[in-house]
């Protein structure tokens, strides 16, 4: 970066930056399979909080499988039309799904099927031979989760019997019991018997680290456990910007040139806001960053470098007010964690707006994370 050209947020093209970030997100490919009426659409709508098949453009990739993708969605969804139990099309459906997945797995990583969610309607009280054979074959090609839907329509013994039928087909931890029935979702005790959170956690962990962000961006996280998972996984995003800040300051910078780091931290802010799904159009988001994040970055830099540099960064040149790679990395790490925590608190409790939380909490959080920073602790 040219040190002679100061960063001007007024001319910062936020829309261009958002478009660039969208292009960088690696999208996991998820196939939804199962018999007609098994509840595939209900699963998609509940997990993602919206009908992705109406948001994204659908395009047939085989006779019975449609691909749904969009620049606005961080996953690619493949929806199979299903089959009627007992119909002549059963075997054709199995051949079609297996053939599609096996062909995909011979392609590059971006085109492979990374997850299969296989849906079985528990109220039918049976796992068909076709289901067993298809799940077993799919599980040899990629990661498969089996979702037993409408569990509110069966008793404990019937549900246990269904799970027993799957024991030699997929690992027990890959079988999930779910329902979208309001009486279960709205009752804390009954909801504890649903595996929605466990399904998301399992699915995220099956993915390569580079694909986890895309899935988490689209998840309709409503429980504390899911929000904590999302907060934890954001550390990978922050780490990338920490490395960039350290590289930018590999040659120590005078404090007067500290503004050279600001584009890195602004881009990180944009990235984290998008990751958390902050509801704001481009103009509002730019105002949010310009009126809250940037001023506090400036104040934090001044306070940290000029007043507390020796406390946080032993060995740094306080007299010359020099920002080295350790200082730059530490500041960026603390800013990223502070933004991440604010966004998490906003998701947990929306009684305060993101603007209010940034104004009230960001400064103290920055100080807290600066004290705890692993980068700086190594220097202590």
Coordinates of C-alpha atoms in Angstrom, one line a residue:
X1 CA 0.0 0.0 0.0
X2 CA 1.3 3.5 -0.9
X3 CA 2.1 5.2 2.4
X4 CA 1.9 8.6 0.7
X5 CA -1.8 8.1 -0.1
X6 CA -4.0 8.5 3.1
X7 CA -7.1 6.4 3.3
X8 CA -10.3 8.4 2.5
X9 CA -13.4 6.7 3.8
X10 CA -15.6 9.3 1.9
X11 CA -14.4 7.8 -1.3
X12 CA -14.5 4.2 -0.1
X13 CA -16.7 2.1 -2.4
X14 CA -18.6 -0.1 0.0
X15 CA -20.7 -1.7 -2.7
X16 CA -17.6 -2.7 -4.6
X17 CA -16.1 -4.1 -1.4
X18 CA -19.3 -6.1 -0.6
X19 CA -19.3 -7.5 -4.1
X20 CA -15.6 -8.5 -3.8
X21 CA -16.3 -10.2 -0.4
X22 CA -19.2 -12.1 -1.9
X23 CA -16.9 -13.4 -4.6
X24 CA -14.4 -14.6 -2.1
X25 CA -16.8 -16.7 0.0
X26 CA -16.4 -20.4 -0.9
X27 CA -19.9 -21.9 -1.1
X28 CA -20.7 -25.4 0.2
X29 CA -22.9 -27.5 -2.1
X30 CA -25.7 -29.2 -0.2
X31 CA -28.0 -31.8 -1.7
X32 CA -31.5 -32.4 -0.2
X33 CA -32.8 -35.9 -0.9
X34 CA -35.6 -38.2 0.2
X35 CA -39.1 -39.4 -0.8
X36 CA -41.8 -37.0 -1.9
X37 CA -43.6 -35.6 1.2
X38 CA -40.7 -36.3 3.5
X39 CA -40.4 -32.6 4.5
X40 CA -37.4 -31.4 2.5
X41 CA -38.8 -27.9 1.9
X42 CA -39.7 -27.6 5.6
X43 CA -36.1 -28.5 6.6
X44 CA -34.6 -25.9 4.2
X45 CA -37.0 -23.2 5.3
X46 CA -36.4 -23.8 9.0
X47 CA -32.6 -24.1 8.9
X48 CA -32.1 -21.1 6.7
X49 CA -35.1 -19.0 7.8
X50 CA -36.4 -18.5 4.3
X51 CA -37.3 -20.4 1.1
X52 CA -34.0 -20.4 -0.7
X53 CA -35.7 -21.9 -3.8
X54 CA -37.5 -18.6 -4.2
X55 CA -34.5 -16.4 -3.5
X56 CA -32.2 -18.1 -5.9
X57 CA -32.6 -19.0 -9.5
X58 CA -33.3 -22.6 -10.1
X59 CA -31.8 -24.6 -13.0
X60 CA -32.2 -28.3 -13.7
X61 CA -28.9 -30.3 -13.6
X62 CA -30.6 -33.7 -14.2
X63 CA -34.2 -34.8 -14.8
X64 CA -35.1 -34.5 -11.1
X65 CA -32.4 -32.4 -9.5
X66 CA -32.4 -28.6 -9.6
X67 CA -29.5 -26.3 -8.6
X68 CA -30.4 -23.1 -6.7
X69 CA -27.7 -20.5 -6.5
X70 CA -27.4 -16.7 -6.3
X71 CA -24.8 -14.0 -5.6
X72 CA -26.9 -13.2 -2.6
X73 CA -26.7 -16.6 -1.1
X74 CA -23.5 -18.2 0.4
X75 CA -24.4 -21.8 -0.3
X76 CA -25.5 -23.7 -3.4
X77 CA -28.6 -25.9 -2.8
X78 CA -29.4 -29.0 -4.9
X79 CA -33.0 -30.0 -4.5
X80 CA -34.2 -33.5 -5.6
X81 CA -37.8 -33.8 -6.5
X82 CA -38.1 -37.1 -4.6
X83 CA -40.0 -40.3 -5.4
X84 CA -43.3 -41.9 -4.5
X85 CA -42.9 -44.9 -2.2
X86 CA -43.9 -48.0 -4.1
X87 CA -43.7 -46.3 -7.5
X88 CA -41.9 -47.6 -10.5
X89 CA -39.7 -44.5 -10.4
X90 CA -38.0 -45.5 -7.2
X91 CA -34.9 -47.1 -8.7
X92 CA -34.7 -44.4 -11.4
X93 CA -34.6 -41.9 -8.6
X94 CA -31.8 -43.7 -6.8
X95 CA -29.8 -44.1 -9.9
X96 CA -30.2 -40.4 -10.7
X97 CA -29.1 -39.2 -7.3
X98 CA -26.2 -41.6 -7.0
X99 CA -25.0 -40.9 -10.5
X100 CA -25.2 -37.1 -9.9
X101 CA -23.2 -37.3 -6.7
X102 CA -20.6 -39.7 -8.0
X103 CA -20.0 -37.5 -11.1
X104 CA -19.8 -34.4 -9.0
X105 CA -17.1 -36.0 -6.7
X106 CA -14.8 -36.5 -9.7
X107 CA -14.7 -32.7 -10.4
X108 CA -12.9 -29.9 -8.7
X109 CA -13.5 -29.2 -5.0
X110 CA -15.9 -26.3 -5.7
X111 CA -18.2 -28.5 -7.8
X112 CA -18.4 -31.5 -5.4
X113 CA -21.3 -32.2 -3.2
X114 CA -20.0 -31.4 0.3
X115 CA -23.1 -32.5 2.3
X116 CA -26.2 -34.5 1.8
X117 CA -29.3 -34.1 4.0
X118 CA -31.4 -37.2 3.5
X119 CA -34.9 -36.6 4.8
X120 CA -37.2 -39.4 6.0
X121 CA -40.8 -38.8 7.2
X122 CA -40.9 -40.4 10.6
X123 CA -44.7 -40.5 10.6
X124 CA -44.5 -43.2 7.8
X125 CA -42.9 -45.4 10.5
X126 CA -40.6 -47.1 8.2
X127 CA -37.2 -46.8 6.5
X128 CA -37.6 -48.3 3.0
X129 CA -35.0 -50.6 1.5
X130 CA -34.5 -47.9 -1.1
X131 CA -33.7 -45.4 1.6
X132 CA -31.2 -47.7 3.2
X133 CA -29.4 -48.6 0.0
X134 CA -29.3 -45.0 -1.2
X135 CA -28.1 -43.6 2.1
X136 CA -25.4 -46.2 2.3
X137 CA -24.1 -45.5 -1.2
X138 CA -24.2 -41.7 -0.7
X139 CA -22.4 -42.1 2.6
X140 CA -19.5 -43.7 0.7
X141 CA -19.2 -40.7 -1.5
X142 CA -19.7 -37.7 0.9
X143 CA -21.0 -36.7 4.3
X144 CA -24.6 -37.7 4.8
X145 CA -27.0 -36.6 7.6
X146 CA -30.3 -38.5 7.9
X147 CA -33.1 -36.3 9.2
X148 CA -36.2 -38.0 10.7
X149 CA -38.9 -35.4 10.3
X150 CA -42.3 -35.0 11.9
X151 CA -41.2 -36.8 15.1
X152 CA -44.2 -35.2 16.8
X153 CA -46.3 -37.8 14.9
X154 CA -44.6 -40.9 16.5
X155 CA -44.0 -42.2 20.0
X156 CA -40.7 -43.0 21.6
X157 CA -40.7 -46.7 20.7
X158 CA -41.5 -46.0 17.1
X159 CA -38.7 -43.4 16.9
X160 CA -36.3 -45.8 18.5
X161 CA -37.2 -48.5 16.0
X162 CA -36.5 -46.1 13.1
X163 CA -33.1 -45.2 14.5
X164 CA -32.3 -48.9 14.9
X165 CA -33.0 -49.5 11.2
X166 CA -30.3 -46.9 10.3
X167 CA -27.6 -48.2 12.7
X168 CA -25.7 -50.2 10.1
X169 CA -26.1 -47.6 7.4
X170 CA -24.8 -44.4 8.9
X171 CA -23.1 -43.5 12.2
X172 CA -25.5 -42.8 15.0
X173 CA -24.3 -39.3 15.4
X174 CA -25.3 -38.6 11.8
X175 CA -29.0 -39.3 12.5
X176 CA -31.1 -36.3 13.6
X177 CA -34.7 -36.1 14.8
X178 CA -36.5 -32.9 13.9
X179 CA -39.9 -31.2 13.6
X180 CA -41.2 -27.8 12.7
X181 CA -44.4 -28.3 14.8
X182 CA -45.0 -25.1 16.8
X183 CA -45.9 -26.9 19.9
X184 CA -42.4 -28.5 20.0
X185 CA -40.4 -25.4 18.9
X186 CA -42.1 -23.1 21.4
X187 CA -41.8 -25.4 24.4
X188 CA -38.3 -25.4 25.9
X189 CA -38.7 -28.8 27.4
X190 CA -40.0 -30.4 24.2
X191 CA -37.6 -28.5 22.0
X192 CA -34.7 -30.2 23.9
X193 CA -35.7 -33.4 22.1
X194 CA -35.1 -31.8 18.6
X195 CA -31.7 -31.9 16.9
X196 CA -31.8 -28.8 14.9
X197 CA -28.8 -27.3 16.7
X198 CA -26.9 -30.6 16.6
X199 CA -27.6 -30.9 12.8
X200 CA -26.0 -27.5 12.1
X201 CA -23.0 -28.1 14.4
X202 CA -22.4 -31.5 12.7
X203 CA -22.8 -30.1 9.2
X204 CA -20.4 -27.3 9.9
X205 CA -17.8 -29.7 11.3
X206 CA -18.1 -31.9 8.2
X207 CA -17.0 -29.1 5.9
X208 CA -13.5 -27.9 5.1
X209 CA -12.7 -24.7 7.1
X210 CA -12.9 -22.7 3.9
X211 CA -16.5 -23.7 3.4
X212 CA -17.8 -23.3 7.0
X213 CA -18.2 -19.5 6.7
X214 CA -20.7 -19.8 3.8
X215 CA -23.0 -22.2 5.7
X216 CA -22.9 -20.2 8.9
X217 CA -23.7 -17.0 7.0
X218 CA -27.0 -18.6 5.8
X219 CA -28.0 -20.5 9.0
X220 CA -31.0 -19.0 10.7
X221 CA -29.3 -19.0 14.1
X222 CA -31.9 -18.6 16.8
X223 CA -30.5 -20.5 19.8
X224 CA -27.7 -19.5 22.1
X225 CA -25.7 -22.6 21.1
X226 CA -25.9 -21.7 17.4
X227 CA -25.0 -18.1 18.0
X228 CA -22.0 -19.1 20.1
X229 CA -20.9 -21.5 17.3
X230 CA -21.2 -18.6 14.8
X231 CA -19.2 -16.3 17.1
X232 CA -16.4 -18.9 17.6
X233 CA -16.1 -19.6 13.8
X234 CA -15.7 -15.9 13.1
X235 CA -12.3 -16.1 14.6
X236 CA -11.0 -17.6 11.4
X237 CA -12.2 -14.5 9.5
X238 CA -10.5 -12.2 12.0
X239 CA -7.3 -14.1 11.8
X240 CA -7.0 -13.5 8.1
X241 CA -7.1 -9.7 8.6
X242 CA -4.7 -9.9 11.6
X243 CA -2.2 -11.5 9.2
X244 CA -2.8 -8.8 6.6
X245 CA -2.3 -6.1 9.2
X246 CA 0.9 -7.7 10.4
X247 CA 2.2 -7.9 6.8
X248 CA 1.3 -4.2 6.2
X249 CA 3.4 -3.2 9.2
X250 CA 6.2 -5.7 8.6
X251 CA 8.3 -2.5 8.1
X252 CA 7.6 -0.5 11.2
X253 CA 5.3 2.5 10.6
X254 CA 5.5 5.9 12.3
X255 CA 2.3 6.6 14.2
X256 CA 1.5 9.3 11.6
X257 CA 1.1 6.5 9.0
X258 CA -1.1 4.4 11.2
X259 CA -4.1 5.3 9.0
X260 CA -2.5 3.0 6.4
X261 CA -3.9 0.2 8.4
X262 CA -7.5 1.5 8.4
X263 CA -8.6 0.0 5.1
X264 CA -7.7 -3.5 6.4
X265 CA -9.8 -2.9 9.6
X266 CA -12.7 -1.3 7.7
X267 CA -12.8 -4.2 5.3
X268 CA -12.8 -6.6 8.3
X269 CA -15.7 -4.7 9.8
X270 CA -17.7 -5.0 6.5
X271 CA -16.9 -8.7 6.4
X272 CA -18.0 -9.3 9.9
X273 CA -21.2 -7.3 9.5
X274 CA -22.1 -9.3 6.4
X275 CA -21.2 -12.6 8.1
X276 CA -23.6 -11.7 10.9
X277 CA -26.3 -10.6 8.5
X278 CA -26.6 -7.1 9.9
X279 CA -29.8 -5.6 8.4
X280 CA -28.6 -2.5 6.6
X281 CA -28.4 -1.3 3.1
X282 CA -25.1 -0.2 1.6
X283 CA -25.6 3.5 2.6
X284 CA -26.6 2.7 6.1
X285 CA -23.7 0.2 6.6
X286 CA -21.2 2.9 5.4
X287 CA -22.7 5.4 7.8
X288 CA -22.5 2.8 10.6
X289 CA -18.8 2.2 10.0
X290 CA -18.0 5.8 9.4
X291 CA -19.8 7.1 12.5
X292 CA -18.8 4.4 15.0
X293 CA -16.0 2.1 13.9
X294 CA -13.6 4.5 12.3
X295 CA -13.7 7.2 15.1
X296 CA -13.2 4.5 17.7
X297 CA -10.3 3.0 15.8
X298 CA -8.7 6.4 15.8
X299 CA -9.2 6.9 19.5
X300 CA -8.0 3.4 20.2
X301 CA -4.9 3.9 18.2
X302 CA -4.1 7.2 19.9
X303 CA -4.7 5.8 23.4
X304 CA -2.9 2.5 22.8
X305 CA 0.1 3.8 21.0
X306 CA 0.7 7.0 22.8
X307 CA -0.4 6.2 26.3
X308 CA -0.3 2.4 26.8
X309 CA 2.1 1.0 24.2
X310 CA 4.6 -0.3 26.7
X311 CA 1.9 -2.0 28.7
X312 CA 0.4 -3.9 25.8
X313 CA 3.5 -4.3 23.6
X314 CA 6.7 -4.7 25.7
X315 CA 9.7 -3.7 23.7
X316 CA 7.9 -1.4 21.3
X317 CA 9.4 2.0 20.6
X318 CA 7.1 4.3 22.6
X319 CA 9.3 7.3 22.2
X320 CA 9.2 7.2 18.4
X321 CA 5.6 6.1 18.4
X322 CA 6.3 3.2 16.0
X323 CA 3.7 0.7 15.0
X324 CA 5.3 -2.6 14.2
X325 CA 3.8 -5.8 13.0
X326 CA 2.9 -7.0 16.6
X327 CA 1.2 -3.7 17.4
X328 CA -0.8 -3.7 14.1
X329 CA -1.8 -7.4 14.5
X330 CA -2.8 -6.9 18.1
X331 CA -5.0 -3.8 17.3
X332 CA -6.7 -5.6 14.4
X333 CA -7.3 -8.7 16.5
X334 CA -8.9 -6.7 19.3
X335 CA -11.1 -4.6 16.9
X336 CA -12.3 -7.8 15.2
X337 CA -13.2 -9.5 18.4
X338 CA -15.0 -6.4 19.7
X339 CA -17.1 -6.1 16.5
X340 CA -17.8 -9.9 16.6
X341 CA -18.9 -9.7 20.3
X342 CA -21.1 -6.7 19.6
X343 CA -22.8 -8.5 16.6
X344 CA -23.3 -11.6 18.8
X345 CA -24.9 -9.5 21.6
X346 CA -27.2 -7.9 19.0
X347 CA -28.2 -11.3 17.7
X348 CA -28.9 -12.6 21.2
X349 CA -31.0 -9.5 22.2
X350 CA -32.2 -7.1 19.6
X351 CA -33.7 -4.7 22.1
X352 CA -30.6 -2.5 21.4
X353 CA -29.6 -1.7 17.8
X354 CA -26.2 -2.5 16.5
X355 CA -25.5 1.3 16.5
X356 CA -26.3 1.6 20.2
X357 CA -24.2 -1.4 21.1
X358 CA -21.2 -0.2 19.1
X359 CA -21.5 3.2 20.9
X360 CA -21.9 1.7 24.4
X361 CA -19.8 -1.5 24.3
X362 CA -17.1 -1.3 21.6
X363 CA -14.6 0.8 23.6
X364 CA -14.6 -1.4 26.7
X365 CA -14.6 -4.6 24.6
X366 CA -11.6 -3.3 22.7
X367 CA -9.7 -2.7 25.9
X368 CA -10.7 -6.1 27.2
X369 CA -9.5 -8.0 24.1
X370 CA -6.3 -6.0 23.9
X371 CA -5.5 -7.2 27.4
X372 CA -6.3 -10.8 26.5
X373 CA -4.7 -10.7 23.1
X374 CA -2.7 -13.9 22.4
X375 CA -0.4 -12.1 19.9
X376 CA 0.7 -9.6 22.6
X377 CA 0.8 -12.2 25.4
X378 CA 3.5 -14.0 23.5
X379 CA 5.6 -10.9 23.8
X380 CA 5.0 -10.5 27.5

